[in-house]
């Protein structure tokens, strides 16, 4: 198993499952965002799913562990990250269920038929290019800033991929909510379910989860906010549940 690993890499378990994932402890590690998005996504066991900007492949792996679905395709523009994700797929012997493609998502229409996917998920870069401090590590800056793709690119490609009544699941920042909803409607994706994520109950939201339906009716429902930490700085019971843990086994 050590032959699969490169310098600075380790093997972790995918939260809530027996699947394993390779991570680079200095550069490429998934965050809580991906876990919350995969938990928010609702799929059937025969669903065809594409994850845009899949990174380490955590969302395809976790969706498979939750739903044992038909096929999940992860698209990642960074070759080094895509290669690492592919090693995780091979580690779990899931090559027939999960495929990782090293591809620019803007090239998807040239490689896939329109309207063929049931679900699209994405944990895209949150920050507009030119805003905030750009990380000198190119791979990290691409993950955090809209350098290789922007919000409209993600939504436009999602609309292309989805069947009629197909669903897009997105995690993003609340300060981009107006842009998100405006662009979704521009491409015929109707926002249906919104959930804000708060670091603590007393703090304002710093993330949001959004479900959109291609060709859906105009009605937006709000779920109660998801609170990550309690006043003692520990995960709330809901976060423990999402991770497949209890307070008693969190350190096991």
C-alpha atoms as a printed R data frame, in Angstrom:
    type eleno elety resid chain resno       x      y       z
1   ATOM     1    CA   UNK     A     1   0.000  0.000   0.000
2   ATOM     2    CA   UNK     A     2   2.886  2.358   0.679
3   ATOM     3    CA   UNK     A     3   3.820  2.062  -3.001
4   ATOM     4    CA   UNK     A     4   0.696  4.112  -3.774
5   ATOM     5    CA   UNK     A     5   1.911  7.069  -1.749
6   ATOM     6    CA   UNK     A     6   4.191  9.928  -2.701
7   ATOM     7    CA   UNK     A     7   6.054 12.352  -0.457
8   ATOM     8    CA   UNK     A     8   3.815 14.074   2.135
9   ATOM     9    CA   UNK     A     9   0.859 11.798   1.338
10  ATOM    10    CA   UNK     A    10  -1.197  9.705   3.724
11  ATOM    11    CA   UNK     A    11  -4.234  7.434   3.560
12  ATOM    12    CA   UNK     A    12  -7.373  8.436   5.464
13  ATOM    13    CA   UNK     A    13 -10.815  6.900   5.710
14  ATOM    14    CA   UNK     A    14 -13.680  8.631   3.917
15  ATOM    15    CA   UNK     A    15 -15.943  9.882   6.734
16  ATOM    16    CA   UNK     A    16 -18.830  7.554   7.498
17  ATOM    17    CA   UNK     A    17 -17.514  4.689   5.370
18  ATOM    18    CA   UNK     A    18 -14.838  2.023   4.975
19  ATOM    19    CA   UNK     A    19 -13.502  3.639   1.819
20  ATOM    20    CA   UNK     A    20 -10.015  5.140   1.789
21  ATOM    21    CA   UNK     A    21  -8.676  8.345   0.288
22  ATOM    22    CA   UNK     A    22  -5.143  9.571  -0.409
23  ATOM    23    CA   UNK     A    23  -4.354 13.080   0.777
24  ATOM    24    CA   UNK     A    24  -1.358 15.359   0.581
25  ATOM    25    CA   UNK     A    25  -1.031 16.791   4.073
26  ATOM    26    CA   UNK     A    26   0.768 19.902   2.814
27  ATOM    27    CA   UNK     A    27  -1.358 20.732  -0.235
28  ATOM    28    CA   UNK     A    28  -4.325 18.609  -1.269
29  ATOM    29    CA   UNK     A    29  -6.694 17.756   1.583
30  ATOM    30    CA   UNK     A    30 -10.471 17.909   1.450
31  ATOM    31    CA   UNK     A    31 -12.332 20.205   3.833
32  ATOM    32    CA   UNK     A    32 -15.630 20.119   5.672
33  ATOM    33    CA   UNK     A    33 -17.238 21.842   2.660
34  ATOM    34    CA   UNK     A    34 -17.032 18.634   0.604
35  ATOM    35    CA   UNK     A    35 -18.473 16.526   3.425
36  ATOM    36    CA   UNK     A    36 -21.410 18.896   3.904
37  ATOM    37    CA   UNK     A    37 -22.100 19.043   0.163
38  ATOM    38    CA   UNK     A    38 -22.056 15.266  -0.255
39  ATOM    39    CA   UNK     A    39 -24.414 14.910   2.707
40  ATOM    40    CA   UNK     A    40 -26.773 17.556   1.268
41  ATOM    41    CA   UNK     A    41 -26.877 15.821  -2.128
42  ATOM    42    CA   UNK     A    42 -29.780 13.418  -2.630
43  ATOM    43    CA   UNK     A    43 -29.292 10.634  -5.169
44  ATOM    44    CA   UNK     A    44 -30.721  7.273  -6.172
45  ATOM    45    CA   UNK     A    45 -28.666  4.133  -6.551
46  ATOM    46    CA   UNK     A    46 -28.864  4.264 -10.365
47  ATOM    47    CA   UNK     A    47 -28.104  7.965 -10.685
48  ATOM    48    CA   UNK     A    48 -25.492  9.215 -13.137
49  ATOM    49    CA   UNK     A    49 -23.529 11.959 -11.387
50  ATOM    50    CA   UNK     A    50 -20.803 14.410 -12.342
51  ATOM    51    CA   UNK     A    51 -18.714 16.307  -9.783
52  ATOM    52    CA   UNK     A    52 -17.171 19.484 -11.211
53  ATOM    53    CA   UNK     A    53 -13.786 20.425  -9.742
54  ATOM    54    CA   UNK     A    54 -13.539 17.128  -7.905
55  ATOM    55    CA   UNK     A    55 -10.129 17.758  -6.303
56  ATOM    56    CA   UNK     A    56  -9.058 14.709  -4.297
57  ATOM    57    CA   UNK     A    57 -12.190 12.813  -5.340
58  ATOM    58    CA   UNK     A    58 -13.761 13.018  -1.883
59  ATOM    59    CA   UNK     A    59 -17.261 13.843  -3.161
60  ATOM    60    CA   UNK     A    60 -17.457 10.939  -5.665
61  ATOM    61    CA   UNK     A    61 -16.130  8.547  -3.018
62  ATOM    62    CA   UNK     A    62 -18.536  9.745  -0.370
63  ATOM    63    CA   UNK     A    63 -21.543  9.783  -2.698
64  ATOM    64    CA   UNK     A    64 -20.768  6.213  -3.693
65  ATOM    65    CA   UNK     A    65 -20.526  5.219  -0.025
66  ATOM    66    CA   UNK     A    66 -23.890  6.863   0.702
67  ATOM    67    CA   UNK     A    67 -25.894  5.735  -2.331
68  ATOM    68    CA   UNK     A    68 -23.961  2.967  -4.156
69  ATOM    69    CA   UNK     A    69 -24.997  4.781  -7.326
70  ATOM    70    CA   UNK     A    70 -24.612  3.799 -10.946
71  ATOM    71    CA   UNK     A    71 -21.655  5.953 -11.961
72  ATOM    72    CA   UNK     A    72 -19.867  9.054 -10.682
73  ATOM    73    CA   UNK     A    73 -17.511 11.076 -12.873
74  ATOM    74    CA   UNK     A    74 -15.201 13.617 -11.287
75  ATOM    75    CA   UNK     A    75 -13.657 16.353 -13.456
76  ATOM    76    CA   UNK     A    76 -10.465 18.044 -12.258
77  ATOM    77    CA   UNK     A    77  -8.324 20.502 -14.230
78  ATOM    78    CA   UNK     A    78  -5.137 20.067 -12.179
79  ATOM    79    CA   UNK     A    79  -3.291 17.003 -13.443
80  ATOM    80    CA   UNK     A    80  -1.435 16.321 -10.192
81  ATOM    81    CA   UNK     A    81  -4.638 16.383  -8.153
82  ATOM    82    CA   UNK     A    82  -6.546 14.279 -10.675
83  ATOM    83    CA   UNK     A    83  -3.761 11.694 -10.666
84  ATOM    84    CA   UNK     A    84  -3.905 11.470  -6.872
85  ATOM    85    CA   UNK     A    85  -7.693 11.096  -6.965
86  ATOM    86    CA   UNK     A    86  -7.344  8.293  -9.495
87  ATOM    87    CA   UNK     A    87  -5.005  6.450  -7.136
88  ATOM    88    CA   UNK     A    88  -7.678  6.665  -4.446
89  ATOM    89    CA   UNK     A    89 -10.226  5.144  -6.818
90  ATOM    90    CA   UNK     A    90  -7.843  2.277  -7.596
91  ATOM    91    CA   UNK     A    91  -7.083  1.840  -3.888
92  ATOM    92    CA   UNK     A    92 -10.793  1.134  -3.343
93  ATOM    93    CA   UNK     A    93 -11.175 -0.993  -6.510
94  ATOM    94    CA   UNK     A    94 -13.950  1.280  -7.773
95  ATOM    95    CA   UNK     A    95 -12.754  1.871 -11.325
96  ATOM    96    CA   UNK     A    96 -16.071  0.572 -12.699
97  ATOM    97    CA   UNK     A    97 -18.082  2.969 -10.505
98  ATOM    98    CA   UNK     A    98 -16.000  6.161 -10.282
99  ATOM    99    CA   UNK     A    99 -14.033  7.833 -13.062
100 ATOM   100    CA   UNK     A   100 -11.711 10.819 -12.591
101 ATOM   101    CA   UNK     A   101 -11.006 12.911 -15.689
102 ATOM   102    CA   UNK     A   102  -8.188 15.438 -15.964
103 ATOM   103    CA   UNK     A   103 -10.138 17.984 -17.965
104 ATOM   104    CA   UNK     A   104 -11.092 21.657 -18.107
105 ATOM   105    CA   UNK     A   105 -14.811 21.737 -17.322
106 ATOM   106    CA   UNK     A   106 -15.280 24.203 -20.187
107 ATOM   107    CA   UNK     A   107 -14.354 21.324 -22.538
108 ATOM   108    CA   UNK     A   108 -17.156 19.089 -21.240
109 ATOM   109    CA   UNK     A   109 -19.636 19.951 -24.055
110 ATOM   110    CA   UNK     A   110 -17.101 18.597 -26.551
111 ATOM   111    CA   UNK     A   111 -16.838 15.290 -24.688
112 ATOM   112    CA   UNK     A   112 -20.312 14.529 -23.289
113 ATOM   113    CA   UNK     A   113 -23.820 14.485 -24.705
114 ATOM   114    CA   UNK     A   114 -26.235 17.169 -23.564
115 ATOM   115    CA   UNK     A   115 -28.870 16.299 -20.982
116 ATOM   116    CA   UNK     A   116 -27.502 12.923 -19.875
117 ATOM   117    CA   UNK     A   117 -26.778 13.364 -16.139
118 ATOM   118    CA   UNK     A   118 -29.202 13.077 -13.240
119 ATOM   119    CA   UNK     A   119 -27.102 15.078 -10.793
120 ATOM   120    CA   UNK     A   120 -24.229 17.562 -10.889
121 ATOM   121    CA   UNK     A   121 -22.326 18.564  -7.759
122 ATOM   122    CA   UNK     A   122 -19.722 21.271  -7.336
123 ATOM   123    CA   UNK     A   123 -17.597 22.795  -4.600
124 ATOM   124    CA   UNK     A   124 -16.158 25.543  -6.826
125 ATOM   125    CA   UNK     A   125 -13.657 28.317  -6.109
126 ATOM   126    CA   UNK     A   126 -15.467 30.843  -3.925
127 ATOM   127    CA   UNK     A   127 -13.504 34.018  -4.585
128 ATOM   128    CA   UNK     A   128 -13.570 36.164  -7.694
129 ATOM   129    CA   UNK     A   129 -10.245 36.430  -9.486
130 ATOM   130    CA   UNK     A   130  -8.459 39.516  -8.222
131 ATOM   131    CA   UNK     A   131 -10.228 39.590  -4.846
132 ATOM   132    CA   UNK     A   132  -8.483 38.698  -1.609
133 ATOM   133    CA   UNK     A   133  -4.913 37.471  -1.241
134 ATOM   134    CA   UNK     A   134  -3.815 35.027  -3.942
135 ATOM   135    CA   UNK     A   135  -1.909 32.053  -2.525
136 ATOM   136    CA   UNK     A   136   1.572 31.774  -4.078
137 ATOM   137    CA   UNK     A   137   1.003 28.014  -4.437
138 ATOM   138    CA   UNK     A   138  -0.719 27.837  -7.839
139 ATOM   139    CA   UNK     A   139  -2.685 24.688  -7.009
140 ATOM   140    CA   UNK     A   140  -4.154 26.276  -3.885
141 ATOM   141    CA   UNK     A   141  -4.929 29.555  -5.649
142 ATOM   142    CA   UNK     A   142  -6.781 27.667  -8.411
143 ATOM   143    CA   UNK     A   143  -8.860 25.882  -5.763
144 ATOM   144    CA   UNK     A   144  -9.836 29.097  -3.976
145 ATOM   145    CA   UNK     A   145 -10.059 31.757  -6.707
146 ATOM   146    CA   UNK     A   146 -11.903 31.856 -10.017
147 ATOM   147    CA   UNK     A   147  -8.718 31.559 -12.054
148 ATOM   148    CA   UNK     A   148  -9.458 28.551 -14.287
149 ATOM   149    CA   UNK     A   149 -13.251 28.778 -14.109
150 ATOM   150    CA   UNK     A   150 -15.884 31.059 -12.627
151 ATOM   151    CA   UNK     A   151 -19.372 30.654 -11.199
152 ATOM   152    CA   UNK     A   152 -21.062 31.106 -14.574
153 ATOM   153    CA   UNK     A   153 -18.828 28.441 -16.146
154 ATOM   154    CA   UNK     A   154 -19.939 25.926 -13.505
155 ATOM   155    CA   UNK     A   155 -23.630 26.763 -13.882
156 ATOM   156    CA   UNK     A   156 -23.549 26.843 -17.692
157 ATOM   157    CA   UNK     A   157 -21.880 23.418 -17.878
158 ATOM   158    CA   UNK     A   158 -24.285 22.031 -15.261
159 ATOM   159    CA   UNK     A   159 -27.263 23.153 -17.347
160 ATOM   160    CA   UNK     A   160 -25.728 21.442 -20.372
161 ATOM   161    CA   UNK     A   161 -25.145 18.164 -18.539
162 ATOM   162    CA   UNK     A   162 -28.410 17.810 -16.665
163 ATOM   163    CA   UNK     A   163 -31.507 16.012 -17.854
164 ATOM   164    CA   UNK     A   164 -34.816 17.842 -17.599
165 ATOM   165    CA   UNK     A   165 -35.631 17.932 -13.861
166 ATOM   166    CA   UNK     A   166 -32.038 17.004 -13.072
167 ATOM   167    CA   UNK     A   167 -30.499 18.531  -9.965
168 ATOM   168    CA   UNK     A   168 -27.459 20.694  -9.264
169 ATOM   169    CA   UNK     A   169 -26.042 20.731  -5.727
170 ATOM   170    CA   UNK     A   170 -23.668 23.574  -4.892
171 ATOM   171    CA   UNK     A   171 -21.789 24.862  -1.864
172 ATOM   172    CA   UNK     A   172 -20.654 28.484  -1.892
173 ATOM   173    CA   UNK     A   173 -20.364 31.717   0.092
174 ATOM   174    CA   UNK     A   174 -23.423 33.749   1.185
175 ATOM   175    CA   UNK     A   175 -21.943 36.981  -0.186
176 ATOM   176    CA   UNK     A   176 -22.276 35.469  -3.690
177 ATOM   177    CA   UNK     A   177 -25.932 34.469  -3.246
178 ATOM   178    CA   UNK     A   178 -27.372 37.167  -5.531
179 ATOM   179    CA   UNK     A   179 -24.893 36.238  -8.280
180 ATOM   180    CA   UNK     A   180 -25.683 32.548  -7.802
181 ATOM   181    CA   UNK     A   181 -29.471 32.849  -8.038
182 ATOM   182    CA   UNK     A   182 -29.365 35.334 -10.931
183 ATOM   183    CA   UNK     A   183 -27.034 33.090 -12.926
184 ATOM   184    CA   UNK     A   184 -28.984 29.928 -12.098
185 ATOM   185    CA   UNK     A   185 -32.186 31.436 -13.503
186 ATOM   186    CA   UNK     A   186 -30.313 32.755 -16.531
187 ATOM   187    CA   UNK     A   187 -29.551 29.127 -17.432
188 ATOM   188    CA   UNK     A   188 -32.918 27.645 -16.492
189 ATOM   189    CA   UNK     A   189 -31.856 26.157 -13.168
190 ATOM   190    CA   UNK     A   190 -34.409 26.990 -10.491
191 ATOM   191    CA   UNK     A   191 -33.190 27.323  -6.867
192 ATOM   192    CA   UNK     A   192 -35.327 24.971  -4.758
193 ATOM   193    CA   UNK     A   193 -33.664 24.360  -1.378
194 ATOM   194    CA   UNK     A   194 -31.291 26.640   0.512
195 ATOM   195    CA   UNK     A   195 -29.462 25.962   3.757
196 ATOM   196    CA   UNK     A   196 -27.077 28.357   5.452
197 ATOM   197    CA   UNK     A   197 -24.071 27.060   7.420
198 ATOM   198    CA   UNK     A   198 -22.994 28.931  10.558
199 ATOM   199    CA   UNK     A   199 -19.709 28.394  12.432
200 ATOM   200    CA   UNK     A   200 -21.648 28.857  15.705
201 ATOM   201    CA   UNK     A   201 -25.297 29.520  16.506
202 ATOM   202    CA   UNK     A   202 -24.496 33.113  17.461
203 ATOM   203    CA   UNK     A   203 -22.500 33.854  14.289
204 ATOM   204    CA   UNK     A   204 -23.611 34.811  10.799
205 ATOM   205    CA   UNK     A   205 -23.464 32.205   7.976
206 ATOM   206    CA   UNK     A   206 -20.156 31.723   6.165
207 ATOM   207    CA   UNK     A   207 -21.313 29.035   3.704
208 ATOM   208    CA   UNK     A   208 -24.510 27.989   1.947
209 ATOM   209    CA   UNK     A   209 -25.835 24.799   0.389
210 ATOM   210    CA   UNK     A   210 -28.153 25.132  -2.608
211 ATOM   211    CA   UNK     A   211 -30.200 22.603  -4.576
212 ATOM   212    CA   UNK     A   212 -31.440 23.656  -8.029
213 ATOM   213    CA   UNK     A   213 -33.668 21.803 -10.503
214 ATOM   214    CA   UNK     A   214 -33.419 22.171 -14.264
215 ATOM   215    CA   UNK     A   215 -36.806 23.425 -15.387
216 ATOM   216    CA   UNK     A   216 -38.143 23.441 -11.834
217 ATOM   217    CA   UNK     A   217 -41.065 25.504 -10.551
218 ATOM   218    CA   UNK     A   218 -40.458 28.810  -8.786
219 ATOM   219    CA   UNK     A   219 -40.519 28.014  -5.076
220 ATOM   220    CA   UNK     A   220 -37.493 28.301  -2.792
221 ATOM   221    CA   UNK     A   221 -37.566 26.454   0.528
222 ATOM   222    CA   UNK     A   222 -35.257 27.196   3.450
223 ATOM   223    CA   UNK     A   223 -33.901 24.512   5.760
224 ATOM   224    CA   UNK     A   224 -32.900 25.397   9.286
225 ATOM   225    CA   UNK     A   225 -29.290 26.638   9.510
226 ATOM   226    CA   UNK     A   226 -26.575 24.050  10.024
227 ATOM   227    CA   UNK     A   227 -24.390 24.969  12.997
228 ATOM   228    CA   UNK     A   228 -20.871 23.502  12.921
229 ATOM   229    CA   UNK     A   229 -19.512 24.164  16.441
230 ATOM   230    CA   UNK     A   230 -21.120 24.471  19.847
231 ATOM   231    CA   UNK     A   231 -20.058 27.058  22.418
232 ATOM   232    CA   UNK     A   232 -17.290 24.738  23.677
233 ATOM   233    CA   UNK     A   233 -15.669 24.634  20.242
234 ATOM   234    CA   UNK     A   234 -16.693 21.012  19.605
235 ATOM   235    CA   UNK     A   235 -18.699 19.792  16.643
236 ATOM   236    CA   UNK     A   236 -22.476 19.849  17.124
237 ATOM   237    CA   UNK     A   237 -24.376 16.565  17.231
238 ATOM   238    CA   UNK     A   238 -25.499 17.042  13.623
239 ATOM   239    CA   UNK     A   239 -21.920 17.427  12.388
240 ATOM   240    CA   UNK     A   240 -20.876 14.293  14.276
241 ATOM   241    CA   UNK     A   241 -23.771 12.491  12.607
242 ATOM   242    CA   UNK     A   242 -22.793 13.751   9.150
243 ATOM   243    CA   UNK     A   243 -19.247 12.495   9.699
244 ATOM   244    CA   UNK     A   244 -20.601  9.153  10.893
245 ATOM   245    CA   UNK     A   245 -19.145  9.674  14.369
246 ATOM   246    CA   UNK     A   246 -20.296 10.050  17.939
247 ATOM   247    CA   UNK     A   247 -18.645 12.063  20.671
248 ATOM   248    CA   UNK     A   248 -17.497  8.788  22.165
249 ATOM   249    CA   UNK     A   249 -15.734  7.425  19.054
250 ATOM   250    CA   UNK     A   250 -14.462 10.693  17.528
251 ATOM   251    CA   UNK     A   251 -10.839  9.906  18.421
252 ATOM   252    CA   UNK     A   252 -10.906  6.254  17.409
